[in-house]
Amino acid sequence: MAFFSFGTPAQRFAKKFNRLRGTVYDTSSMFSGSRMSADLAALQPLAEAVGADSDEMADLLWLQFVVFRKRQQDTEGLPLGLRALAMRAAKGKLTPTERYEQHYAIGESALEAKEYDTAIEHLQQSVHWAAHEGVTLSVEQKLGMREEIGYALHEAGRFAEALAHNRQLFTDAQAAFGFGTDRRMSGVINNLAQNAYQLGKHAEAKTWLQQRLALGKALEDTDIVLDALFQLGVLAHEARRTAEARAFFQQRVDIARAEDDEYLLESAQATLAEFEERKPQGKPR
């Protein structure tokens, strides 16, 4: 008596997996994230039947990672993505574009999971592969990835590395965008100020904040101006330069009043009032 054949494990896996993958990557489709994760987990035995290091297993792990990212559960999904990428890289089948994209996805997920050393490693790999022929990224996109590396270095407490990294990034971004009136410079300048501050280089931090303030004024960007003035005020306050700190906080009040924005004005006045309560006692500097 003959039995009907329902195909090989690989064929049975492909039939179910392709349907689920199509749903996940269809931008017009809606699905339950928890249900999709459960359906993918149910395919694990089929993938294992094909092989623990098979392409099917790598594809399954990667799609599980993608779904966890969509569910904003990066802590759960990151180990799956790392395993899938390692399997795919070991097989040597990825193009430079695929390597860039997958390292970048891992790096972004690691940032969300606050796994900063992992984020640094994979964002650096993404930058490396993005430089290969055939990977079409704009200068702005490449610099943006490097800015994320600087952020991750800072969050990892690797302040000296972050400062060196961001100094070079500033030079390259200035060459690409100019300085005086390009809003894209604001973030890296602010990051440099934060790096320098954490290293106790307060004079350098002040210089960067003054540059950011000048940029905000050139752009007529009130948000940048108010934030730079706030940070300059905090820096002066910590150095016990009371009159200088008060001047920065008062400038914020004056700007907010000129903007005729009730929320901004209340916030700026509250900051000034808090400073007056906390200012050092004794002879002002």
PDB file of C-alpha atoms in Angstrom:
ATOM      1  CA  MET A   1       0.000   0.000   0.000  1.00  0.00           C
ATOM      2  CA  ALA A   2       1.465   3.334  -1.046  1.00  0.00           C
ATOM      3  CA  PHE A   3       1.204   6.492   0.988  1.00  0.00           C
ATOM      4  CA  PHE A   4       0.678   9.900  -0.529  1.00  0.00           C
ATOM      5  CA  SER A   5       3.763  12.142  -0.344  1.00  0.00           C
ATOM      6  CA  PHE A   6       3.206  15.629   0.962  1.00  0.00           C
ATOM      7  CA  GLY A   7       6.642  16.855  -0.120  1.00  0.00           C
ATOM      8  CA  THR A   8       9.990  17.234   1.577  1.00  0.00           C
ATOM      9  CA  PRO A   9      10.403  19.208   4.812  1.00  0.00           C
ATOM     10  CA  ALA A  10      11.883  22.040   2.736  1.00  0.00           C
ATOM     11  CA  GLN A  11       8.858  22.095   0.439  1.00  0.00           C
ATOM     12  CA  ARG A  12       6.388  22.001   3.316  1.00  0.00           C
ATOM     13  CA  PHE A  13       8.293  24.756   5.078  1.00  0.00           C
ATOM     14  CA  ALA A  14       8.408  26.950   1.966  1.00  0.00           C
ATOM     15  CA  LYS A  15       4.659  26.641   1.380  1.00  0.00           C
ATOM     16  CA  LYS A  16       3.792  27.931   4.851  1.00  0.00           C
ATOM     17  CA  PHE A  17       6.695  30.318   5.293  1.00  0.00           C
ATOM     18  CA  ASN A  18       6.289  32.142   1.976  1.00  0.00           C
ATOM     19  CA  ARG A  19       2.696  32.976   2.793  1.00  0.00           C
ATOM     20  CA  LEU A  20       3.665  34.448   6.164  1.00  0.00           C
ATOM     21  CA  ARG A  21       6.633  36.347   4.732  1.00  0.00           C
ATOM     22  CA  GLY A  22       4.402  37.810   2.034  1.00  0.00           C
ATOM     23  CA  THR A  23       2.040  39.126   4.692  1.00  0.00           C
ATOM     24  CA  VAL A  24       4.825  40.639   6.808  1.00  0.00           C
ATOM     25  CA  TYR A  25       6.429  42.484   3.891  1.00  0.00           C
ATOM     26  CA  ASP A  26       3.176  43.589   2.256  1.00  0.00           C
ATOM     27  CA  THR A  27       2.989  47.261   3.242  1.00  0.00           C
ATOM     28  CA  SER A  28      -0.769  47.291   2.695  1.00  0.00           C
ATOM     29  CA  SER A  29      -1.519  44.296   4.914  1.00  0.00           C
ATOM     30  CA  MET A  30      -2.507  44.341   8.570  1.00  0.00           C
ATOM     31  CA  PHE A  31      -1.879  41.460  10.941  1.00  0.00           C
ATOM     32  CA  SER A  32      -1.655  40.621  14.607  1.00  0.00           C
ATOM     33  CA  GLY A  33       1.984  40.748  15.678  1.00  0.00           C
ATOM     34  CA  SER A  34       1.526  38.247  18.477  1.00  0.00           C
ATOM     35  CA  ARG A  35      -0.338  35.842  16.196  1.00  0.00           C
ATOM     36  CA  MET A  36       2.323  36.179  13.496  1.00  0.00           C
ATOM     37  CA  SER A  37       5.069  35.428  16.035  1.00  0.00           C
ATOM     38  CA  ALA A  38       3.159  32.348  17.148  1.00  0.00           C
ATOM     39  CA  ASP A  39       2.677  31.169  13.551  1.00  0.00           C
ATOM     40  CA  LEU A  40       6.402  31.608  12.847  1.00  0.00           C
ATOM     41  CA  ALA A  41       7.362  29.791  16.047  1.00  0.00           C
ATOM     42  CA  ALA A  42       5.162  26.879  14.924  1.00  0.00           C
ATOM     43  CA  LEU A  43       7.366  26.534  11.826  1.00  0.00           C
ATOM     44  CA  GLN A  44      10.471  25.908  13.948  1.00  0.00           C
ATOM     45  CA  PRO A  45      10.206  22.086  13.832  1.00  0.00           C
ATOM     46  CA  LEU A  46       9.936  22.134  10.030  1.00  0.00           C
ATOM     47  CA  ALA A  47      12.996  24.395   9.730  1.00  0.00           C
ATOM     48  CA  GLU A  48      14.923  22.137  12.109  1.00  0.00           C
ATOM     49  CA  ALA A  49      13.946  19.131  10.012  1.00  0.00           C
ATOM     50  CA  VAL A  50      15.596  20.788   7.021  1.00  0.00           C
ATOM     51  CA  GLY A  51      18.713  21.572   9.059  1.00  0.00           C
ATOM     52  CA  ALA A  52      19.726  23.596  12.119  1.00  0.00           C
ATOM     53  CA  ASP A  53      22.038  25.739   9.961  1.00  0.00           C
ATOM     54  CA  SER A  54      19.910  25.692   6.818  1.00  0.00           C
ATOM     55  CA  ASP A  55      18.845  28.669   4.757  1.00  0.00           C
ATOM     56  CA  GLU A  56      15.306  27.927   5.894  1.00  0.00           C
ATOM     57  CA  MET A  57      16.284  28.296   9.538  1.00  0.00           C
ATOM     58  CA  ALA A  58      18.108  31.562   8.854  1.00  0.00           C
ATOM     59  CA  ASP A  59      15.113  32.917   6.932  1.00  0.00           C
ATOM     60  CA  LEU A  60      12.751  31.944   9.742  1.00  0.00           C
ATOM     61  CA  LEU A  61      14.897  33.565  12.423  1.00  0.00           C
ATOM     62  CA  TRP A  62      15.225  36.742  10.392  1.00  0.00           C
ATOM     63  CA  LEU A  63      11.497  37.039   9.791  1.00  0.00           C
ATOM     64  CA  GLN A  64      10.861  36.490  13.498  1.00  0.00           C
ATOM     65  CA  PHE A  65      13.327  39.323  14.165  1.00  0.00           C
ATOM     66  CA  VAL A  66      11.495  41.582  11.698  1.00  0.00           C
ATOM     67  CA  VAL A  67       8.151  40.869  13.357  1.00  0.00           C
ATOM     68  CA  PHE A  68       9.527  41.557  16.835  1.00  0.00           C
ATOM     69  CA  ARG A  69      10.844  44.886  15.506  1.00  0.00           C
ATOM     70  CA  LYS A  70       7.380  45.742  14.192  1.00  0.00           C
ATOM     71  CA  ARG A  71       6.016  44.864  17.620  1.00  0.00           C
ATOM     72  CA  GLN A  72       8.648  47.168  19.232  1.00  0.00           C
ATOM     73  CA  GLN A  73      10.008  44.201  21.168  1.00  0.00           C
ATOM     74  CA  ASP A  74      13.649  44.599  20.219  1.00  0.00           C
ATOM     75  CA  THR A  75      15.007  42.918  23.334  1.00  0.00           C
ATOM     76  CA  GLU A  76      13.204  39.715  22.356  1.00  0.00           C
ATOM     77  CA  GLY A  77      13.970  39.909  18.669  1.00  0.00           C
ATOM     78  CA  LEU A  78      17.611  40.991  18.694  1.00  0.00           C
ATOM     79  CA  PRO A  79      19.117  37.566  19.551  1.00  0.00           C
ATOM     80  CA  LEU A  80      17.164  36.019  16.666  1.00  0.00           C
ATOM     81  CA  GLY A  81      18.379  38.627  14.219  1.00  0.00           C
ATOM     82  CA  LEU A  82      21.975  38.229  15.380  1.00  0.00           C
ATOM     83  CA  ARG A  83      21.804  34.472  14.927  1.00  0.00           C
ATOM     84  CA  ALA A  84      20.208  34.760  11.476  1.00  0.00           C
ATOM     85  CA  LEU A  85      22.782  37.279  10.251  1.00  0.00           C
ATOM     86  CA  ALA A  86      25.671  35.166  11.542  1.00  0.00           C
ATOM     87  CA  MET A  87      24.290  32.131   9.709  1.00  0.00           C
ATOM     88  CA  ARG A  88      23.812  34.058   6.477  1.00  0.00           C
ATOM     89  CA  ALA A  89      27.243  35.708   6.662  1.00  0.00           C
ATOM     90  CA  ALA A  90      28.915  32.321   7.254  1.00  0.00           C
ATOM     91  CA  LYS A  91      27.415  31.016   4.017  1.00  0.00           C
ATOM     92  CA  GLY A  92      28.907  33.970   2.106  1.00  0.00           C
ATOM     93  CA  LYS A  93      25.813  34.486  -0.005  1.00  0.00           C
ATOM     94  CA  LEU A  94      24.963  38.054   0.964  1.00  0.00           C
ATOM     95  CA  THR A  95      25.584  40.925  -1.434  1.00  0.00           C
ATOM     96  CA  PRO A  96      27.162  44.147  -0.096  1.00  0.00           C
ATOM     97  CA  THR A  97      23.727  45.792  -0.190  1.00  0.00           C
ATOM     98  CA  GLU A  98      22.175  42.942   1.834  1.00  0.00           C
ATOM     99  CA  ARG A  99      25.045  43.099   4.325  1.00  0.00           C
ATOM    100  CA  TYR A 100      24.597  46.860   4.722  1.00  0.00           C
ATOM    101  CA  GLU A 101      20.837  46.526   5.162  1.00  0.00           C
ATOM    102  CA  GLN A 102      20.957  43.657   7.639  1.00  0.00           C
ATOM    103  CA  HIS A 103      23.771  45.049   9.772  1.00  0.00           C
ATOM    104  CA  TYR A 104      21.902  48.358   9.854  1.00  0.00           C
ATOM    105  CA  ALA A 105      18.659  46.674  10.933  1.00  0.00           C
ATOM    106  CA  ILE A 106      20.527  44.904  13.723  1.00  0.00           C
ATOM    107  CA  GLY A 107      22.226  48.144  14.754  1.00  0.00           C
ATOM    108  CA  GLU A 108      18.921  50.006  14.913  1.00  0.00           C
ATOM    109  CA  SER A 109      17.314  47.214  16.916  1.00  0.00           C
ATOM    110  CA  ALA A 110      20.246  47.164  19.335  1.00  0.00           C
ATOM    111  CA  LEU A 111      19.870  50.915  19.871  1.00  0.00           C
ATOM    112  CA  GLU A 112      16.218  50.425  20.792  1.00  0.00           C
ATOM    113  CA  ALA A 113      17.185  47.574  23.128  1.00  0.00           C
ATOM    114  CA  LYS A 114      19.906  49.793  24.680  1.00  0.00           C
ATOM    115  CA  GLU A 115      22.512  47.194  23.722  1.00  0.00           C
ATOM    116  CA  TYR A 116      24.940  49.920  22.746  1.00  0.00           C
ATOM    117  CA  ASP A 117      28.110  47.899  22.184  1.00  0.00           C
ATOM    118  CA  THR A 118      26.183  45.613  19.845  1.00  0.00           C
ATOM    119  CA  ALA A 119      24.730  48.648  18.096  1.00  0.00           C
ATOM    120  CA  ILE A 120      28.202  50.132  17.592  1.00  0.00           C
ATOM    121  CA  GLU A 121      29.574  46.915  16.127  1.00  0.00           C
ATOM    122  CA  HIS A 122      26.785  46.485  13.587  1.00  0.00           C
ATOM    123  CA  LEU A 123      26.410  50.134  12.644  1.00  0.00           C
ATOM    124  CA  GLN A 124      30.143  50.198  11.954  1.00  0.00           C
ATOM    125  CA  GLN A 125      29.723  47.108   9.790  1.00  0.00           C
ATOM    126  CA  SER A 126      26.848  48.819   8.013  1.00  0.00           C
ATOM    127  CA  VAL A 127      29.023  51.853   7.245  1.00  0.00           C
ATOM    128  CA  HIS A 128      31.753  49.509   5.980  1.00  0.00           C
ATOM    129  CA  TRP A 129      29.440  47.659   3.580  1.00  0.00           C
ATOM    130  CA  ALA A 130      27.696  50.856   2.501  1.00  0.00           C
ATOM    131  CA  ALA A 131      31.007  52.004   1.035  1.00  0.00           C
ATOM    132  CA  HIS A 132      31.092  49.053  -1.381  1.00  0.00           C
ATOM    133  CA  GLU A 133      30.314  49.396  -5.058  1.00  0.00           C
ATOM    134  CA  GLY A 134      26.676  48.802  -5.842  1.00  0.00           C
ATOM    135  CA  VAL A 135      25.325  50.182  -2.564  1.00  0.00           C
ATOM    136  CA  THR A 136      23.484  53.363  -3.466  1.00  0.00           C
ATOM    137  CA  LEU A 137      23.239  55.673  -0.463  1.00  0.00           C
ATOM    138  CA  SER A 138      23.361  59.444  -0.345  1.00  0.00           C
ATOM    139  CA  VAL A 139      26.097  61.311   1.510  1.00  0.00           C
ATOM    140  CA  GLU A 140      23.449  62.393   4.013  1.00  0.00           C
ATOM    141  CA  GLN A 141      22.451  58.775   4.715  1.00  0.00           C
ATOM    142  CA  LYS A 142      26.061  57.711   5.239  1.00  0.00           C
ATOM    143  CA  LEU A 143      26.740  60.616   7.586  1.00  0.00           C
ATOM    144  CA  GLY A 144      23.494  59.839   9.409  1.00  0.00           C
ATOM    145  CA  MET A 145      24.695  56.304  10.149  1.00  0.00           C
ATOM    146  CA  ARG A 146      27.938  57.701  11.512  1.00  0.00           C
ATOM    147  CA  GLU A 147      25.984  60.106  13.708  1.00  0.00           C
ATOM    148  CA  GLU A 148      24.146  57.121  15.175  1.00  0.00           C
ATOM    149  CA  ILE A 149      27.488  55.468  15.937  1.00  0.00           C
ATOM    150  CA  GLY A 150      28.571  58.591  17.814  1.00  0.00           C
ATOM    151  CA  TYR A 151      25.334  58.532  19.795  1.00  0.00           C
ATOM    152  CA  ALA A 152      25.804  54.849  20.666  1.00  0.00           C
ATOM    153  CA  LEU A 153      29.412  55.442  21.758  1.00  0.00           C
ATOM    154  CA  HIS A 154      28.218  58.195  24.079  1.00  0.00           C
ATOM    155  CA  GLU A 155      25.403  56.102  25.526  1.00  0.00           C
ATOM    156  CA  ALA A 156      27.851  53.231  26.072  1.00  0.00           C
ATOM    157  CA  GLY A 157      29.967  55.555  28.208  1.00  0.00           C
ATOM    158  CA  ARG A 158      32.809  55.520  25.673  1.00  0.00           C
ATOM    159  CA  PHE A 159      33.085  59.293  25.766  1.00  0.00           C
ATOM    160  CA  ALA A 160      36.645  59.703  24.480  1.00  0.00           C
ATOM    161  CA  GLU A 161      35.862  57.496  21.476  1.00  0.00           C
ATOM    162  CA  ALA A 162      32.626  59.391  20.918  1.00  0.00           C
ATOM    163  CA  LEU A 163      34.395  62.747  20.960  1.00  0.00           C
ATOM    164  CA  ALA A 164      37.069  61.623  18.486  1.00  0.00           C
ATOM    165  CA  HIS A 165      34.428  60.033  16.253  1.00  0.00           C
ATOM    166  CA  ASN A 166      32.193  63.104  16.279  1.00  0.00           C
ATOM    167  CA  ARG A 167      35.057  65.515  15.643  1.00  0.00           C
ATOM    168  CA  GLN A 168      35.810  63.663  12.404  1.00  0.00           C
ATOM    169  CA  LEU A 169      32.121  63.462  11.586  1.00  0.00           C
ATOM    170  CA  PHE A 170      31.818  67.226  12.086  1.00  0.00           C
ATOM    171  CA  THR A 171      34.695  67.840   9.671  1.00  0.00           C
ATOM    172  CA  ASP A 172      33.187  65.562   7.033  1.00  0.00           C
ATOM    173  CA  ALA A 173      29.659  66.922   7.496  1.00  0.00           C
ATOM    174  CA  GLN A 174      30.924  70.494   7.255  1.00  0.00           C
ATOM    175  CA  ALA A 175      32.669  69.625   4.002  1.00  0.00           C
ATOM    176  CA  ALA A 176      29.445  68.085   2.664  1.00  0.00           C
ATOM    177  CA  PHE A 177      26.854  70.574   3.912  1.00  0.00           C
ATOM    178  CA  GLY A 178      28.682  73.722   4.937  1.00  0.00           C
ATOM    179  CA  PHE A 179      28.161  75.088   8.433  1.00  0.00           C
ATOM    180  CA  GLY A 180      26.481  78.442   8.771  1.00  0.00           C
ATOM    181  CA  THR A 181      22.955  77.659   7.686  1.00  0.00           C
ATOM    182  CA  ASP A 182      22.485  73.890   7.520  1.00  0.00           C
ATOM    183  CA  ARG A 183      20.177  72.429  10.164  1.00  0.00           C
ATOM    184  CA  ARG A 184      21.741  68.974   9.742  1.00  0.00           C
ATOM    185  CA  MET A 185      24.829  70.232  11.610  1.00  0.00           C
ATOM    186  CA  SER A 186      22.881  70.916  14.807  1.00  0.00           C
ATOM    187  CA  GLY A 187      22.776  67.328  16.058  1.00  0.00           C
ATOM    188  CA  VAL A 188      26.461  66.539  15.688  1.00  0.00           C
ATOM    189  CA  ILE A 189      27.458  69.866  17.284  1.00  0.00           C
ATOM    190  CA  ASN A 190      25.210  69.131  20.238  1.00  0.00           C
ATOM    191  CA  ASN A 191      26.662  65.628  20.529  1.00  0.00           C
ATOM    192  CA  LEU A 192      30.191  67.074  20.566  1.00  0.00           C
ATOM    193  CA  ALA A 193      29.205  69.375  23.416  1.00  0.00           C
ATOM    194  CA  GLN A 194      27.809  66.428  25.373  1.00  0.00           C
ATOM    195  CA  ASN A 195      30.926  64.316  24.723  1.00  0.00           C
ATOM    196  CA  ALA A 196      33.238  67.110  25.861  1.00  0.00           C
ATOM    197  CA  TYR A 197      31.122  67.793  28.957  1.00  0.00           C
ATOM    198  CA  GLN A 198      31.255  64.159  30.079  1.00  0.00           C
ATOM    199  CA  LEU A 199      35.048  64.239  29.772  1.00  0.00           C
ATOM    200  CA  GLY A 200      35.271  67.354  31.932  1.00  0.00           C
ATOM    201  CA  LYS A 201      36.286  69.479  28.931  1.00  0.00           C
ATOM    202  CA  HIS A 202      33.863  72.243  29.845  1.00  0.00           C
ATOM    203  CA  ALA A 203      35.613  74.985  27.861  1.00  0.00           C
ATOM    204  CA  GLU A 204      35.342  72.867  24.707  1.00  0.00           C
ATOM    205  CA  ALA A 205      31.722  72.037  25.511  1.00  0.00           C
ATOM    206  CA  LYS A 206      30.964  75.768  25.807  1.00  0.00           C
ATOM    207  CA  THR A 207      32.621  76.445  22.443  1.00  0.00           C
ATOM    208  CA  TRP A 208      30.471  73.823  20.725  1.00  0.00           C
ATOM    209  CA  LEU A 209      27.303  75.140  22.368  1.00  0.00           C
ATOM    210  CA  GLN A 210      28.141  78.673  21.234  1.00  0.00           C
ATOM    211  CA  GLN A 211      28.525  77.352  17.687  1.00  0.00           C
ATOM    212  CA  ARG A 212      25.154  75.645  17.958  1.00  0.00           C
ATOM    213  CA  LEU A 213      23.600  78.859  19.255  1.00  0.00           C
ATOM    214  CA  ALA A 214      25.049  80.760  16.296  1.00  0.00           C
ATOM    215  CA  LEU A 215      23.657  78.141  13.915  1.00  0.00           C
ATOM    216  CA  GLY A 216      20.216  78.372  15.502  1.00  0.00           C
ATOM    217  CA  LYS A 217      20.219  82.151  15.158  1.00  0.00           C
ATOM    218  CA  ALA A 218      21.345  81.954  11.520  1.00  0.00           C
ATOM    219  CA  LEU A 219      18.523  79.500  10.823  1.00  0.00           C
ATOM    220  CA  GLU A 220      16.046  81.521  12.899  1.00  0.00           C
ATOM    221  CA  ASP A 221      15.261  78.221  14.622  1.00  0.00           C
ATOM    222  CA  THR A 222      13.820  79.026  18.040  1.00  0.00           C
ATOM    223  CA  ASP A 223      14.017  75.443  19.307  1.00  0.00           C
ATOM    224  CA  ILE A 224      17.770  75.204  18.639  1.00  0.00           C
ATOM    225  CA  VAL A 225      18.391  78.657  20.129  1.00  0.00           C
ATOM    226  CA  LEU A 226      16.425  77.955  23.318  1.00  0.00           C
ATOM    227  CA  ASP A 227      18.049  74.554  23.825  1.00  0.00           C
ATOM    228  CA  ALA A 228      21.573  75.912  23.289  1.00  0.00           C
ATOM    229  CA  LEU A 229      20.914  78.782  25.706  1.00  0.00           C
ATOM    230  CA  PHE A 230      19.567  76.328  28.286  1.00  0.00           C
ATOM    231  CA  GLN A 231      22.668  74.144  28.072  1.00  0.00           C
ATOM    232  CA  LEU A 232      24.966  77.171  28.211  1.00  0.00           C
ATOM    233  CA  GLY A 233      23.081  78.332  31.282  1.00  0.00           C
ATOM    234  CA  VAL A 234      23.457  74.973  32.993  1.00  0.00           C
ATOM    235  CA  LEU A 235      27.169  74.910  32.170  1.00  0.00           C
ATOM    236  CA  ALA A 236      27.672  78.392  33.588  1.00  0.00           C
ATOM    237  CA  HIS A 237      25.623  77.553  36.678  1.00  0.00           C
ATOM    238  CA  GLU A 238      27.725  74.458  37.403  1.00  0.00           C
ATOM    239  CA  ALA A 239      30.875  76.583  37.084  1.00  0.00           C
ATOM    240  CA  ARG A 240      29.345  79.069  39.579  1.00  0.00           C
ATOM    241  CA  ARG A 241      29.320  81.829  36.971  1.00  0.00           C
ATOM    242  CA  THR A 242      26.022  83.100  38.330  1.00  0.00           C
ATOM    243  CA  ALA A 243      25.647  86.328  36.352  1.00  0.00           C
ATOM    244  CA  GLU A 244      26.483  84.556  33.076  1.00  0.00           C
ATOM    245  CA  ALA A 245      24.016  81.765  33.795  1.00  0.00           C
ATOM    246  CA  ARG A 246      21.263  84.248  34.654  1.00  0.00           C
ATOM    247  CA  ALA A 247      21.885  86.103  31.394  1.00  0.00           C
ATOM    248  CA  PHE A 248      21.456  82.912  29.359  1.00  0.00           C
ATOM    249  CA  PHE A 249      18.228  81.961  31.141  1.00  0.00           C
ATOM    250  CA  GLN A 250      16.893  85.521  30.833  1.00  0.00           C
ATOM    251  CA  GLN A 251      17.595  85.474  27.090  1.00  0.00           C
ATOM    252  CA  ARG A 252      15.324  82.429  26.848  1.00  0.00           C
ATOM    253  CA  VAL A 253      12.530  84.354  28.560  1.00  0.00           C
ATOM    254  CA  ASP A 254      13.004  87.349  26.269  1.00  0.00           C
ATOM    255  CA  ILE A 255      12.964  85.183  23.123  1.00  0.00           C
ATOM    256  CA  ALA A 256       9.889  83.261  24.247  1.00  0.00           C
ATOM    257  CA  ARG A 257       8.079  86.529  25.009  1.00  0.00           C
ATOM    258  CA  ALA A 258       8.975  87.883  21.568  1.00  0.00           C
ATOM    259  CA  GLU A 259       7.622  84.682  20.004  1.00  0.00           C
ATOM    260  CA  ASP A 260       4.296  85.339  21.724  1.00  0.00           C
ATOM    261  CA  ASP A 261       4.136  81.657  22.648  1.00  0.00           C
ATOM    262  CA  GLU A 262       2.505  81.080  26.016  1.00  0.00           C
ATOM    263  CA  TYR A 263       3.894  77.578  26.459  1.00  0.00           C
ATOM    264  CA  LEU A 264       7.468  78.604  25.623  1.00  0.00           C
ATOM    265  CA  LEU A 265       7.214  81.618  27.895  1.00  0.00           C
ATOM    266  CA  GLU A 266       5.920  79.621  30.855  1.00  0.00           C
ATOM    267  CA  SER A 267       8.684  77.038  30.369  1.00  0.00           C
ATOM    268  CA  ALA A 268      11.435  79.658  30.095  1.00  0.00           C
ATOM    269  CA  GLN A 269      10.156  81.539  33.140  1.00  0.00           C
ATOM    270  CA  ALA A 270       9.992  78.311  35.146  1.00  0.00           C
ATOM    271  CA  THR A 271      13.615  77.533  34.237  1.00  0.00           C
ATOM    272  CA  LEU A 272      14.745  81.009  35.291  1.00  0.00           C
ATOM    273  CA  ALA A 273      12.807  80.720  38.574  1.00  0.00           C
ATOM    274  CA  GLU A 274      14.358  77.319  39.265  1.00  0.00           C
ATOM    275  CA  PHE A 275      17.820  78.769  38.618  1.00  0.00           C
ATOM    276  CA  GLU A 276      17.173  81.613  41.078  1.00  0.00           C
ATOM    277  CA  GLU A 277      16.219  79.045  43.721  1.00  0.00           C
ATOM    278  CA  ARG A 278      19.291  76.899  43.084  1.00  0.00           C
ATOM    279  CA  LYS A 279      21.936  79.565  42.422  1.00  0.00           C
ATOM    280  CA  PRO A 280      25.028  79.275  44.632  1.00  0.00           C
ATOM    281  CA  GLN A 281      25.089  81.371  47.770  1.00  0.00           C
ATOM    282  CA  GLY A 282      27.842  83.874  48.382  1.00  0.00           C
ATOM    283  CA  LYS A 283      29.580  86.349  46.167  1.00  0.00           C
ATOM    284  CA  PRO A 284      28.552  85.926  42.527  1.00  0.00           C
ATOM    285  CA  ARG A 285      31.121  85.555  39.789  1.00  0.00           C
TER     286      ARG A 285
END
